[in-house]
XYZ file of C-alpha atoms in Angstrom:
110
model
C 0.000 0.000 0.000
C 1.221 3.781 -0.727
C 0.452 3.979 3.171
C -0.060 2.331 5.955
C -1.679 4.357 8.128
C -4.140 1.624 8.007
C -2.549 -0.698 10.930
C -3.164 2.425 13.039
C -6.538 0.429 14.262
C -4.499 -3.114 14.476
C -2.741 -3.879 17.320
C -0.859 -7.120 16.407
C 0.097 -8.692 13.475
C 1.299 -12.019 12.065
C 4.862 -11.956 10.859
C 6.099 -14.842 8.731
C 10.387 -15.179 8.594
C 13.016 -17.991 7.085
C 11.137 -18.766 4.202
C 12.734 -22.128 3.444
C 11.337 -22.959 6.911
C 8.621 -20.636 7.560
C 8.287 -19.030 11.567
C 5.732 -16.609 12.462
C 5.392 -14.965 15.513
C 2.206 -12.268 16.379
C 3.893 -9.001 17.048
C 2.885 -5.579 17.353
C 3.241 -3.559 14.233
C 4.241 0.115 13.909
C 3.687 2.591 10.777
C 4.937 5.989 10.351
C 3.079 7.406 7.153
C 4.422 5.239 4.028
C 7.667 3.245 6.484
C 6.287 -0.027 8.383
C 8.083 -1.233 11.176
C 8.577 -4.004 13.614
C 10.671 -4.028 16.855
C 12.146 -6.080 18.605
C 14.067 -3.909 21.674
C 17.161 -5.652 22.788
C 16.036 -8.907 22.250
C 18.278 -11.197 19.817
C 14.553 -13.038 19.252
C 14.411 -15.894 17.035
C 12.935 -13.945 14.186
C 15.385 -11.056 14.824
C 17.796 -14.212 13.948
C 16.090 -15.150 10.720
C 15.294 -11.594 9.599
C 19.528 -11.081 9.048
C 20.199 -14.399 7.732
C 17.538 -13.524 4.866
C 15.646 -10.164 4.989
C 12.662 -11.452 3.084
C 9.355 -11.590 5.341
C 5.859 -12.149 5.177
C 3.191 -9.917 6.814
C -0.471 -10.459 7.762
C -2.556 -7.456 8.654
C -6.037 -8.791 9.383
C -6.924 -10.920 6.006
C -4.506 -9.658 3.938
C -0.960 -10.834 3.469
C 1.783 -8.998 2.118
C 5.455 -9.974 0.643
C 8.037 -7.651 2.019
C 11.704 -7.072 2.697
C 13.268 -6.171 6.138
C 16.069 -3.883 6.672
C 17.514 -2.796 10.225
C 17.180 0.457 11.091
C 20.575 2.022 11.700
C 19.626 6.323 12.181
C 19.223 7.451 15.687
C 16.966 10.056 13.868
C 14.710 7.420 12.302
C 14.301 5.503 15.639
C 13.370 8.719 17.277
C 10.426 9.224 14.521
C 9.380 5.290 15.122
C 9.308 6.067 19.347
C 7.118 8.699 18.903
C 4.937 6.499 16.309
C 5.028 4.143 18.729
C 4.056 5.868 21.780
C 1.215 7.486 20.025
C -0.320 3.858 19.388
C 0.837 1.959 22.366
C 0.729 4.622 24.864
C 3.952 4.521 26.056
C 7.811 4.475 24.176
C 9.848 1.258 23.612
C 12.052 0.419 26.858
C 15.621 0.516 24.668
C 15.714 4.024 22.329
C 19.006 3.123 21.256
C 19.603 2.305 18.080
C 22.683 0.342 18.234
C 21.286 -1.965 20.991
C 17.786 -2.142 19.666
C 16.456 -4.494 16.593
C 13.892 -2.236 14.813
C 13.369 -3.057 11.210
C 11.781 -0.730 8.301
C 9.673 -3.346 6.070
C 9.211 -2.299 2.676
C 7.980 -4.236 -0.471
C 10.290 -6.677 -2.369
């Protein structure tokens, strides 16, 4: 989608990783006008794991499914813009605003 404002209303998604073997986890889902993203704080998580062996995911936002790349978010400046995204939905700002100690990943199409 050009935006996707859209997850706004959704709190979790289902995020598919390692395609050869696919692993989904439900996670919470973040957008900041046309950028997607998906955090997961300082935690080397499984799908954190799978995400930099091969970048390409699968998302499902309610019935929908969507074919996407993932790419780690390396600009203190860009993190900043996702924690106030973030707070806005969740109602409070991820525990770990540093980017060089948190996994936060922009998801874009392939």
């Amino acid at each position: 989608p050009e935006s996707w404002s859209f997850t706004d209303g959704v709190k979790t998604v289902q995020l598919e990783t390692n395609p050869a073997e696919p692993y989904s986890v439900n996670i919470w889902v973040t957008a900041g006008g046309e950028l997607l993203y998906v955090h997961a704080g300082a935690s080397r998580s499984t799908w954190v794991e799978h995400i930099e062996a091969d970048p390409n995911v699968r998302l499902q936002v309610n019935e929908s499914i969507y074919e996407l790349t993932a790419s780690r978010v390396t600009d203190q400046a860009e993190f900043d813009r996702f924690s106030a995204a973030y707070e806005k939905k969740y109602g409070r700002r991820p525990r770990n605003e540093s980017v060089a100690e948190a996994y936060l990943f922009r998801l874009a199409a392939r």
